Amino acid sequence: MNGIDYSQIGSAMLGTSLAMRFLDINLEIAKKDPKLSQILKFTWLWVFIFLFGAELLKLKFITEHIYNIVGLVAIYIVYQYRQEPVARMLGTAIIPSVIAVFLRDITKFIFPVFYKENDDIIGLIFSFTVFWLLGFAFYTQRQVKQQRIEREQAEQERKIMEAKKQELEYQVAERTAELRKQKESLEIALEELKITQNQLIHAEKMASLGELTAGIAHEIQNPLNFVNNFSEVSVELCQELKEELDRENFDKEYIVEILGDISKNQQKIAHHGQRAASIVRGMLQHSRASTGQKELTDINALADEYLRLSYHGLRAKDKTFNADFKTNLDADLPKIELIPQDFGRVLLNIINNAFYAVQQKSKLGIEGYKPTVTISTLKLEEEILIKISDNGTGMPESVKAKVFQPFFTTKPTGQGTGLGLSLSYDIITKGHGGSLEVESNEGEGTVFLINLPIK
């Protein structure tokens, strides 16, 4: 036991333990191969057992080359992690030492004399490789430390970015939920708006129907009066005819005269009856929901009809109102295909507005003012022009720019929905492929121009 060199064993244990610990830490073997890391932590124990056994067995070759064996183990470990930049740097550091040891041992074994003579030089070379290895080791450690710092900073930045990402995802989720609620609220509001819009359109149609009905009630009174009057006269004539026939010597010429009068009365009754029936048909046609079917229509007859009906409708509401209404209708105007119910609503709405404008101006008490509404028709090359003009209050530019917008009205609350001209514009432009324009001067009057294609 006294022959054992404990100082050599101790130095070998310390050197190999430090070398393996260096590799373990800088190659981060504990993260990649925990089992190998545990083995390297007890390198000192393995070296002690290895050298102590070699000393007992007198295996001088092993004790003399323990550092070579440890070097081979280190090279093997570095080779296993050769993909790592640190391992490549360590490999560069170890190569000169390996070469120096290899040459030293070969020279010592093959050329012992040369080795003894140049022992100092060989030792110097070997020392240089050791310093080279230590220098690279320190440099590698600094690099590893710098990389570790950079990784830690990167990890901190990653955590910060992850936290920001989670915060942004939370904000996006909150915003998405808020937008979803807003969307649902808007959908509900839109549905309610559609319902309200349909109610307003229905109210506009009913208001238009009410005005039309008032005009019809007044207009239909005339033919009914004629029918009643001529019926009464015809009854009296029939009584006279019966009395004359009851006489023995009746006057034949007088009977013929009475029969002629009765015939004329019946013709007038039939004429005014047809007139009343025509008015009723117009009312029913206007009140009936539009079928969307276009029919050949006499625009002149429609314009004349609605002009008078609109006037009498306004007169039914205001007995004090009086106005002139005129027509200037083109006799050569052809019939064109349109939807009578819809186009009738357009005419009635615009004419009602015209009479309303002259009625408001007449209330101003302007001396010499005579309220007048005129409707004209004219055949152009490929279009029919309908012009509805009045000498009423007119419109400023600000009003004229909005007159076809939905729900815009200049009438007092309760007297207009603001949908009449908007619906009229859609009926003319979208339903009939025409155009509806307005010309107006404030205080002078307004002209609505309707252009309809003949084909």
CSV table of C-alpha atoms in Angstrom, one decimal:
chain,number,residue,atom,x,y,z
A,1,MET,CA,0.0,0.0,0.0
A,2,ASN,CA,3.0,2.3,0.6
A,3,GLY,CA,3.8,2.2,-3.1
A,4,ILE,CA,0.6,4.0,-4.1
A,5,ASP,CA,1.1,7.5,-5.3
A,6,TYR,CA,-1.8,9.3,-3.6
A,7,SER,CA,-0.7,12.7,-4.9
A,8,GLN,CA,-1.0,11.5,-8.5
A,9,ILE,CA,-4.4,10.0,-7.8
A,10,GLY,CA,-5.6,13.2,-6.1
A,11,SER,CA,-4.4,15.4,-8.9
A,12,ALA,CA,-6.0,13.1,-11.5
A,13,MET,CA,-9.2,13.1,-9.6
A,14,LEU,CA,-9.2,16.9,-9.3
A,15,GLY,CA,-8.2,17.5,-13.0
A,16,THR,CA,-10.7,15.0,-14.5
A,17,SER,CA,-13.5,16.1,-12.2
A,18,LEU,CA,-13.0,19.8,-13.2
A,19,ALA,CA,-12.8,18.9,-16.9
A,20,MET,CA,-15.9,16.8,-16.8
A,21,ARG,CA,-17.7,19.4,-14.7
A,22,PHE,CA,-16.7,22.0,-17.3
A,23,LEU,CA,-18.2,19.9,-20.1
A,24,ASP,CA,-21.3,19.2,-18.1
A,25,ILE,CA,-22.0,22.8,-17.4
A,26,ASN,CA,-21.0,24.4,-20.7
A,27,LEU,CA,-22.6,21.7,-22.9
A,28,GLU,CA,-25.7,21.8,-20.7
A,29,ILE,CA,-25.7,18.0,-20.5
A,30,ALA,CA,-28.0,18.0,-17.5
A,31,LYS,CA,-30.8,19.3,-19.7
A,32,LYS,CA,-30.1,17.0,-22.6
A,33,ASP,CA,-28.9,13.7,-21.0
A,34,PRO,CA,-29.6,13.7,-17.2
A,35,LYS,CA,-28.1,10.2,-16.8
A,36,LEU,CA,-24.8,11.1,-18.3
A,37,SER,CA,-24.8,14.3,-16.2
A,38,GLN,CA,-25.1,12.2,-13.1
A,39,ILE,CA,-22.2,10.0,-14.2
A,40,LEU,CA,-20.0,13.0,-14.8
A,41,LYS,CA,-20.7,14.5,-11.4
A,42,PHE,CA,-19.0,11.4,-9.8
A,43,THR,CA,-16.0,11.4,-12.2
A,44,TRP,CA,-13.7,11.8,-9.2
A,45,LEU,CA,-15.0,8.6,-7.8
A,46,TRP,CA,-14.5,6.6,-11.0
A,47,VAL,CA,-11.0,8.0,-11.4
A,48,PHE,CA,-10.1,7.1,-7.8
A,49,ILE,CA,-11.4,3.5,-8.2
A,50,PHE,CA,-9.7,3.2,-11.6
A,51,LEU,CA,-6.3,4.5,-10.5
A,52,PHE,CA,-6.4,2.8,-7.1
A,53,GLY,CA,-7.1,-0.5,-8.8
A,54,ALA,CA,-4.4,0.1,-11.4
A,55,GLU,CA,-1.9,0.9,-8.6
A,56,LEU,CA,-2.8,-2.3,-6.8
A,57,LEU,CA,-2.5,-4.4,-9.9
A,58,LYS,CA,0.8,-2.6,-10.9
A,59,LEU,CA,-0.7,-1.5,-14.2
A,60,LYS,CA,1.7,1.4,-14.7
A,61,PHE,CA,0.5,1.8,-18.3
A,62,ILE,CA,-2.9,2.9,-17.1
A,63,THR,CA,-1.7,5.3,-14.4
A,64,GLU,CA,0.7,6.9,-16.8
A,65,HIS,CA,-1.9,7.4,-19.5
A,66,ILE,CA,-4.9,8.3,-17.3
A,67,TYR,CA,-5.0,11.8,-18.9
A,68,ASN,CA,-5.1,10.3,-22.3
A,69,ILE,CA,-8.0,8.1,-21.4
A,70,VAL,CA,-9.8,11.1,-19.8
A,71,GLY,CA,-9.1,13.1,-23.0
A,72,LEU,CA,-10.6,10.4,-25.2
A,73,VAL,CA,-13.7,10.4,-23.0
A,74,ALA,CA,-13.9,14.2,-23.3
A,75,ILE,CA,-13.4,13.9,-27.1
A,76,TYR,CA,-16.2,11.4,-27.3
A,77,ILE,CA,-18.6,13.6,-25.3
A,78,VAL,CA,-17.7,16.6,-27.4
A,79,TYR,CA,-18.3,14.5,-30.5
A,80,GLN,CA,-21.7,13.5,-29.3
A,81,TYR,CA,-22.7,17.2,-29.0
A,82,ARG,CA,-20.9,18.3,-32.2
A,83,GLN,CA,-24.0,20.1,-33.4
A,84,GLU,CA,-23.7,22.6,-30.6
A,85,PRO,CA,-21.5,25.7,-31.3
A,86,VAL,CA,-19.8,25.3,-27.9
A,87,ALA,CA,-18.9,21.7,-28.7
A,88,ARG,CA,-17.3,22.8,-31.9
A,89,MET,CA,-15.2,25.4,-30.1
A,90,LEU,CA,-14.1,22.8,-27.5
A,91,GLY,CA,-13.3,20.4,-30.2
A,92,THR,CA,-11.0,23.1,-31.8
A,93,ALA,CA,-9.4,23.6,-28.4
A,94,ILE,CA,-8.8,19.9,-27.7
A,95,ILE,CA,-7.3,18.9,-31.1
A,96,PRO,CA,-3.8,20.5,-30.5
A,97,SER,CA,-3.6,18.8,-27.1
A,98,VAL,CA,-4.6,15.4,-28.5
A,99,ILE,CA,-2.0,15.7,-31.3
A,100,ALA,CA,0.7,16.8,-28.8
A,101,VAL,CA,0.0,13.9,-26.5
A,102,PHE,CA,-0.2,11.5,-29.4
A,103,LEU,CA,3.2,12.6,-30.8
A,104,ARG,CA,4.8,12.7,-27.3
A,105,ASP,CA,3.7,9.1,-26.6
A,106,ILE,CA,4.8,7.8,-30.0
A,107,THR,CA,8.2,9.6,-29.7
A,108,LYS,CA,8.7,8.3,-26.1
A,109,PHE,CA,7.8,4.7,-27.2
A,110,ILE,CA,9.6,4.5,-30.6
A,111,PHE,CA,12.4,7.1,-30.1
A,112,PRO,CA,13.2,7.1,-26.4
A,113,VAL,CA,16.7,8.6,-26.9
A,114,PHE,CA,15.3,11.5,-29.0
A,115,TYR,CA,12.6,11.9,-26.4
A,116,LYS,CA,15.1,12.2,-23.5
A,117,GLU,CA,17.4,14.6,-25.4
A,118,ASN,CA,14.4,16.9,-26.3
A,119,ASP,CA,12.4,16.4,-23.3
A,120,ASP,CA,12.3,20.1,-22.5
A,121,ILE,CA,11.1,21.1,-25.9
A,122,ILE,CA,8.4,18.4,-26.0
A,123,GLY,CA,7.3,19.5,-22.5
A,124,LEU,CA,7.2,23.1,-23.7
A,125,ILE,CA,5.1,22.1,-26.7
A,126,PHE,CA,2.8,20.1,-24.4
A,127,SER,CA,2.5,23.1,-22.0
A,128,PHE,CA,1.6,25.4,-24.9
A,129,THR,CA,-1.2,23.0,-25.9
A,130,VAL,CA,-2.4,23.0,-22.3
A,131,PHE,CA,-2.4,26.8,-22.2
A,132,TRP,CA,-4.2,26.8,-25.6
A,133,LEU,CA,-6.8,24.4,-24.2
A,134,LEU,CA,-7.2,26.5,-21.0
A,135,GLY,CA,-7.4,29.7,-23.1
A,136,PHE,CA,-10.1,28.3,-25.3
A,137,ALA,CA,-11.9,26.9,-22.2
A,138,PHE,CA,-12.0,30.3,-20.6
A,139,TYR,CA,-13.1,31.9,-23.9
A,140,THR,CA,-15.7,29.2,-24.4
A,141,GLN,CA,-17.0,29.8,-20.8
A,142,ARG,CA,-17.3,33.5,-21.6
A,143,GLN,CA,-19.2,32.7,-24.7
A,144,VAL,CA,-21.4,30.3,-22.9
A,145,LYS,CA,-22.1,32.8,-20.2
A,146,GLN,CA,-22.9,35.5,-22.9
A,147,GLN,CA,-25.2,33.0,-24.7
A,148,ARG,CA,-26.9,32.1,-21.4
A,149,ILE,CA,-27.5,35.8,-20.7
A,150,GLU,CA,-28.8,36.3,-24.2
A,151,ARG,CA,-31.1,33.3,-23.8
A,152,GLU,CA,-32.3,34.6,-20.5
A,153,GLN,CA,-33.0,38.0,-22.0
A,154,ALA,CA,-34.7,36.3,-24.9
A,155,GLU,CA,-36.7,34.1,-22.5
A,156,GLN,CA,-37.7,37.3,-20.6
A,157,GLU,CA,-38.7,39.0,-23.8
A,158,ARG,CA,-40.6,35.8,-24.9
A,159,LYS,CA,-42.5,35.8,-21.5
A,160,ILE,CA,-43.2,39.5,-21.9
A,161,MET,CA,-44.4,39.0,-25.5
A,162,GLU,CA,-46.5,36.0,-24.4
A,163,ALA,CA,-48.0,38.1,-21.6
A,164,LYS,CA,-48.8,40.9,-24.2
A,165,LYS,CA,-50.1,38.3,-26.6
A,166,GLN,CA,-52.4,36.9,-23.9
A,167,GLU,CA,-53.5,40.4,-23.0
A,168,LEU,CA,-54.2,41.2,-26.6
A,169,GLU,CA,-56.1,38.0,-27.1
A,170,TYR,CA,-58.1,38.9,-24.0
A,171,GLN,CA,-58.8,42.4,-25.4
A,172,VAL,CA,-59.7,40.9,-28.8
A,173,ALA,CA,-62.0,38.4,-27.2
A,174,GLU,CA,-63.6,41.2,-25.2
A,175,ARG,CA,-63.9,43.4,-28.3
A,176,THR,CA,-65.3,40.5,-30.3
A,177,ALA,CA,-67.9,39.8,-27.6
A,178,GLU,CA,-68.8,43.6,-27.6
A,179,LEU,CA,-69.0,43.7,-31.4
A,180,ARG,CA,-71.2,40.6,-31.3
A,181,LYS,CA,-73.5,42.2,-28.9
A,182,GLN,CA,-73.5,45.4,-31.0
A,183,LYS,CA,-74.3,43.3,-34.1
A,184,GLU,CA,-77.2,41.6,-32.3
A,185,SER,CA,-78.5,45.0,-31.1
A,186,LEU,CA,-78.1,46.4,-34.6
A,187,GLU,CA,-79.9,43.4,-36.1
A,188,ILE,CA,-82.8,43.9,-33.7
A,189,ALA,CA,-82.8,47.6,-34.4
A,190,LEU,CA,-82.8,46.9,-38.1
A,191,GLU,CA,-85.7,44.5,-37.8
A,192,GLU,CA,-87.6,47.1,-35.8
A,193,LEU,CA,-86.7,49.8,-38.3
A,194,LYS,CA,-88.1,47.6,-41.1
A,195,ILE,CA,-91.3,47.0,-39.2
A,196,THR,CA,-91.6,50.8,-38.6
A,197,GLN,CA,-90.7,51.5,-42.2
A,198,ASN,CA,-93.5,49.2,-43.4
A,199,GLN,CA,-95.9,50.8,-41.0
A,200,LEU,CA,-94.9,54.2,-42.3
A,201,ILE,CA,-95.3,53.2,-45.9
A,202,HIS,CA,-98.7,51.7,-45.0
A,203,ALA,CA,-99.6,55.0,-43.3
A,204,GLU,CA,-98.5,57.0,-46.3
A,205,LYS,CA,-100.6,54.8,-48.6
A,206,MET,CA,-103.6,55.1,-46.2
A,207,ALA,CA,-103.1,58.9,-46.1
A,208,SER,CA,-103.0,59.0,-49.8
A,209,LEU,CA,-106.1,56.8,-50.0
A,210,GLY,CA,-107.9,59.1,-47.5
A,211,GLU,CA,-107.2,62.1,-49.6
A,212,LEU,CA,-108.3,60.3,-52.7
A,213,THR,CA,-111.5,59.1,-51.1
A,214,ALA,CA,-112.4,62.6,-50.0
A,215,GLY,CA,-111.9,63.8,-53.6
A,216,ILE,CA,-113.9,60.9,-55.0
A,217,ALA,CA,-116.7,61.5,-52.6
A,218,HIS,CA,-117.0,65.0,-53.8
A,219,GLU,CA,-116.4,64.1,-57.5
A,220,ILE,CA,-118.8,61.2,-57.5
A,221,GLN,CA,-121.6,63.5,-56.2
A,222,ASN,CA,-121.9,65.3,-59.6
A,223,PRO,CA,-122.8,62.3,-61.7
A,224,LEU,CA,-125.0,60.9,-58.9
A,225,ASN,CA,-126.9,64.2,-58.8
A,226,PHE,CA,-127.4,64.0,-62.6
A,227,VAL,CA,-128.5,60.4,-62.3
A,228,ASN,CA,-131.0,61.3,-59.6
A,229,ASN,CA,-132.3,64.4,-61.4
A,230,PHE,CA,-132.8,62.8,-64.7
A,231,SER,CA,-134.4,59.7,-63.0
A,232,GLU,CA,-136.9,62.0,-61.3
A,233,VAL,CA,-137.7,63.8,-64.6
A,234,SER,CA,-138.0,60.4,-66.4
A,235,VAL,CA,-140.5,59.2,-63.7
A,236,GLU,CA,-142.6,62.4,-64.2
A,237,LEU,CA,-142.4,61.9,-68.0
A,238,CYS,CA,-143.5,58.3,-67.7
A,239,GLN,CA,-146.5,59.5,-65.5
A,240,GLU,CA,-147.4,62.0,-68.2
A,241,LEU,CA,-147.1,59.4,-70.9
A,242,LYS,CA,-149.4,57.0,-68.9
A,243,GLU,CA,-152.0,59.8,-68.4
A,244,GLU,CA,-151.9,60.7,-72.1
A,245,LEU,CA,-152.3,57.0,-73.1
A,246,ASP,CA,-155.3,56.7,-70.8
A,247,ARG,CA,-157.1,59.4,-72.9
A,248,GLU,CA,-159.3,58.3,-75.7
A,249,ASN,CA,-158.0,60.8,-78.2
A,250,PHE,CA,-154.3,60.9,-77.2
A,251,ASP,CA,-151.9,63.1,-79.0
A,252,LYS,CA,-149.5,60.9,-80.9
A,253,GLU,CA,-147.0,63.7,-81.5
A,254,TYR,CA,-147.0,64.5,-77.8
A,255,ILE,CA,-146.3,60.9,-76.9
A,256,VAL,CA,-143.4,60.7,-79.4
A,257,GLU,CA,-142.0,63.9,-77.8
A,258,ILE,CA,-142.3,62.5,-74.3
A,259,LEU,CA,-140.6,59.2,-75.4
A,260,GLY,CA,-137.8,61.3,-77.0
A,261,ASP,CA,-137.3,63.2,-73.8
A,262,ILE,CA,-137.3,59.9,-71.8
A,263,SER,CA,-134.7,58.4,-74.2
A,264,LYS,CA,-132.4,61.4,-73.8
A,265,ASN,CA,-132.7,61.3,-70.1
A,266,GLN,CA,-131.8,57.6,-70.1
A,267,GLN,CA,-128.8,58.3,-72.2
A,268,LYS,CA,-127.7,61.0,-69.8
A,269,ILE,CA,-128.3,58.7,-66.9
A,270,ALA,CA,-126.2,56.0,-68.6
A,271,HIS,CA,-123.4,58.5,-69.3
A,272,HIS,CA,-123.3,59.8,-65.7
A,273,GLY,CA,-123.7,56.3,-64.3
A,274,GLN,CA,-120.6,55.2,-66.3
A,275,ARG,CA,-118.8,58.3,-65.1
A,276,ALA,CA,-119.6,57.3,-61.5
A,277,ALA,CA,-118.6,53.7,-62.1
A,278,SER,CA,-115.3,54.9,-63.6
A,279,ILE,CA,-114.6,57.0,-60.5
A,280,VAL,CA,-115.3,54.0,-58.3
A,281,ARG,CA,-113.1,51.8,-60.4
A,282,GLY,CA,-110.3,54.3,-60.0
A,283,MET,CA,-110.7,54.3,-56.3
A,284,LEU,CA,-110.7,50.6,-56.1
A,285,GLN,CA,-107.7,50.4,-58.3
A,286,HIS,CA,-105.8,52.9,-56.2
A,287,SER,CA,-106.7,51.2,-52.9
A,288,ARG,CA,-105.8,47.7,-54.2
A,289,ALA,CA,-102.3,46.5,-53.5
A,290,SER,CA,-100.0,46.7,-56.6
A,291,THR,CA,-99.7,43.5,-58.5
A,292,GLY,CA,-96.6,44.8,-60.3
A,293,GLN,CA,-98.2,44.0,-63.7
A,294,LYS,CA,-97.9,46.8,-66.3
A,295,GLU,CA,-100.9,47.7,-68.4
A,296,LEU,CA,-101.5,49.9,-71.4
A,297,THR,CA,-102.6,53.1,-69.8
A,298,ASP,CA,-103.9,56.5,-71.0
A,299,ILE,CA,-101.8,59.0,-69.1
A,300,ASN,CA,-103.9,61.9,-70.1
A,301,ALA,CA,-107.0,60.4,-68.6
A,302,LEU,CA,-105.1,59.4,-65.5
A,303,ALA,CA,-103.7,62.9,-65.1
A,304,ASP,CA,-107.0,64.6,-65.6
A,305,GLU,CA,-108.7,62.3,-63.2
A,306,TYR,CA,-106.2,62.7,-60.3
A,307,LEU,CA,-105.9,66.4,-60.8
A,308,ARG,CA,-109.7,66.9,-60.1
A,309,LEU,CA,-109.8,64.3,-57.4
A,310,SER,CA,-106.8,65.9,-55.6
A,311,TYR,CA,-108.5,69.3,-55.7
A,312,HIS,CA,-111.8,68.1,-54.4
A,313,GLY,CA,-110.0,66.1,-51.7
A,314,LEU,CA,-108.3,69.3,-50.4
A,315,ARG,CA,-111.6,71.2,-50.7
A,316,ALA,CA,-113.3,68.5,-48.6
A,317,LYS,CA,-110.8,69.2,-45.7
A,318,ASP,CA,-110.8,73.0,-46.2
A,319,LYS,CA,-114.0,74.6,-47.5
A,320,THR,CA,-112.5,78.0,-47.7
A,321,PHE,CA,-109.8,76.9,-50.2
A,322,ASN,CA,-110.2,77.8,-53.8
A,323,ALA,CA,-107.7,77.3,-56.7
A,324,ASP,CA,-107.6,77.1,-60.4
A,325,PHE,CA,-106.4,73.8,-61.9
A,326,LYS,CA,-105.6,73.5,-65.6
A,327,THR,CA,-104.6,70.8,-68.0
A,328,ASN,CA,-102.5,71.1,-71.2
A,329,LEU,CA,-102.6,67.5,-72.5
A,330,ASP,CA,-101.0,66.3,-75.7
A,331,ALA,CA,-103.7,64.8,-77.9
A,332,ASP,CA,-101.2,62.6,-79.7
A,333,LEU,CA,-99.9,61.0,-76.5
A,334,PRO,CA,-99.8,57.3,-77.0
A,335,LYS,CA,-100.8,54.7,-74.3
A,336,ILE,CA,-97.8,53.2,-72.6
A,337,GLU,CA,-97.3,50.3,-70.3
A,338,LEU,CA,-97.1,51.1,-66.6
A,339,ILE,CA,-98.5,50.0,-63.3
A,340,PRO,CA,-101.7,52.2,-62.9
A,341,GLN,CA,-102.0,51.9,-59.1
A,342,ASP,CA,-98.4,52.9,-58.5
A,343,PHE,CA,-98.3,55.7,-61.1
A,344,GLY,CA,-101.6,57.0,-59.8
A,345,ARG,CA,-100.0,57.3,-56.3
A,346,VAL,CA,-97.2,59.3,-57.8
A,347,LEU,CA,-99.5,61.7,-59.6
A,348,LEU,CA,-101.7,62.1,-56.5
A,349,ASN,CA,-98.8,62.7,-54.2
A,350,ILE,CA,-97.2,65.4,-56.4
A,351,ILE,CA,-100.5,67.1,-57.2
A,352,ASN,CA,-101.4,67.1,-53.5
A,353,ASN,CA,-98.1,68.7,-52.7
A,354,ALA,CA,-98.8,71.3,-55.4
A,355,PHE,CA,-102.2,72.2,-54.0
A,356,TYR,CA,-100.7,72.3,-50.5
A,357,ALA,CA,-98.1,74.8,-51.6
A,358,VAL,CA,-100.6,77.1,-53.3
A,359,GLN,CA,-102.9,76.8,-50.3
A,360,GLN,CA,-100.1,77.9,-47.9
A,361,LYS,CA,-99.2,80.8,-50.1
A,362,SER,CA,-102.8,81.9,-50.4
A,363,LYS,CA,-102.9,82.1,-46.6
A,364,LEU,CA,-100.3,84.9,-46.7
A,365,GLY,CA,-102.9,87.3,-48.1
A,366,ILE,CA,-100.8,88.4,-51.1
A,367,GLU,CA,-102.8,90.9,-53.1
A,368,GLY,CA,-103.7,89.7,-56.6
A,369,TYR,CA,-102.4,86.2,-56.0
A,370,LYS,CA,-104.4,83.5,-57.8
A,371,PRO,CA,-103.4,79.9,-56.8
A,372,THR,CA,-103.0,77.7,-59.8
A,373,VAL,CA,-101.9,74.1,-60.4
A,374,THR,CA,-101.2,73.0,-64.0
A,375,ILE,CA,-100.5,69.5,-65.4
A,376,SER,CA,-99.1,69.1,-68.9
A,377,THR,CA,-98.2,66.1,-71.0
A,378,LEU,CA,-96.0,66.1,-74.1
A,379,LYS,CA,-94.7,63.3,-76.4
A,380,LEU,CA,-91.0,63.5,-77.1
A,381,GLU,CA,-89.1,61.3,-79.5
A,382,GLU,CA,-88.7,58.3,-77.2
A,383,GLU,CA,-90.3,59.6,-74.0
A,384,ILE,CA,-93.4,61.1,-72.5
A,385,LEU,CA,-93.0,64.2,-70.4
A,386,ILE,CA,-95.5,64.9,-67.6
A,387,LYS,CA,-95.0,68.3,-66.0
A,388,ILE,CA,-96.9,69.3,-62.8
A,389,SER,CA,-96.4,73.0,-61.9
A,390,ASP,CA,-97.7,75.3,-59.3
A,391,ASN,CA,-97.2,79.0,-58.3
A,392,GLY,CA,-97.0,78.2,-54.6
A,393,THR,CA,-94.4,78.8,-52.0
A,394,GLY,CA,-91.5,77.1,-53.8
A,395,MET,CA,-88.4,75.6,-52.2
A,396,PRO,CA,-85.0,76.8,-51.2
A,397,GLU,CA,-81.9,74.9,-52.5
A,398,SER,CA,-81.4,73.3,-49.1
A,399,VAL,CA,-84.9,71.7,-49.2
A,400,LYS,CA,-84.7,70.9,-52.9
A,401,ALA,CA,-81.6,68.9,-52.3
A,402,LYS,CA,-83.3,66.6,-49.7
A,403,VAL,CA,-86.8,66.5,-51.2
A,404,PHE,CA,-86.5,62.9,-52.4
A,405,GLN,CA,-84.8,61.6,-49.2
A,406,PRO,CA,-86.9,59.2,-47.1
A,407,PHE,CA,-88.7,60.7,-44.1
A,408,PHE,CA,-87.8,64.3,-45.1
A,409,THR,CA,-90.8,66.7,-45.0
A,410,THR,CA,-91.4,70.4,-44.6
A,411,LYS,CA,-95.0,69.8,-43.4
A,412,PRO,CA,-95.9,70.3,-39.7
A,413,THR,CA,-95.9,67.2,-37.5
A,414,GLY,CA,-98.8,64.9,-38.2
A,415,GLN,CA,-99.4,66.3,-41.7
A,416,GLY,CA,-96.8,64.3,-43.6
A,417,THR,CA,-94.7,61.1,-43.2
A,418,GLY,CA,-91.8,62.3,-45.5
A,419,LEU,CA,-92.2,59.1,-47.6
A,420,GLY,CA,-94.5,60.4,-50.4
A,421,LEU,CA,-91.8,61.8,-52.7
A,422,SER,CA,-89.3,59.1,-51.8
A,423,LEU,CA,-91.7,56.4,-52.8
A,424,SER,CA,-92.7,58.3,-55.9
A,425,TYR,CA,-89.0,58.6,-56.9
A,426,ASP,CA,-88.5,54.9,-56.5
A,427,ILE,CA,-91.7,54.1,-58.4
A,428,ILE,CA,-90.7,56.2,-61.4
A,429,THR,CA,-86.9,55.4,-61.5
A,430,LYS,CA,-86.9,51.8,-60.3
A,431,GLY,CA,-90.3,50.6,-61.2
A,432,HIS,CA,-90.7,52.3,-64.6
A,433,GLY,CA,-87.2,53.1,-65.7
A,434,GLY,CA,-88.0,56.9,-65.9
A,435,SER,CA,-86.8,60.0,-64.1
A,436,LEU,CA,-88.3,62.4,-61.6
A,437,GLU,CA,-86.8,65.8,-61.2
A,438,VAL,CA,-87.8,69.0,-59.5
A,439,GLU,CA,-87.2,72.7,-60.4
A,440,SER,CA,-88.2,75.3,-57.9
A,441,ASN,CA,-87.6,79.0,-56.9
A,442,GLU,CA,-88.4,80.0,-53.4
A,443,GLY,CA,-91.5,82.2,-53.3
A,444,GLU,CA,-92.3,81.6,-57.0
A,445,GLY,CA,-93.4,78.0,-57.4
A,446,THR,CA,-92.3,74.5,-58.2
A,447,VAL,CA,-92.3,72.2,-61.2
A,448,PHE,CA,-92.0,68.4,-61.1
A,449,LEU,CA,-90.8,66.8,-64.3
A,450,ILE,CA,-91.6,63.1,-64.9
A,451,ASN,CA,-90.0,61.4,-67.9
A,452,LEU,CA,-91.2,57.9,-68.9
A,453,PRO,CA,-89.8,55.8,-71.8
A,454,ILE,CA,-92.4,55.0,-74.4
A,455,LYS,CA,-91.0,51.5,-74.9
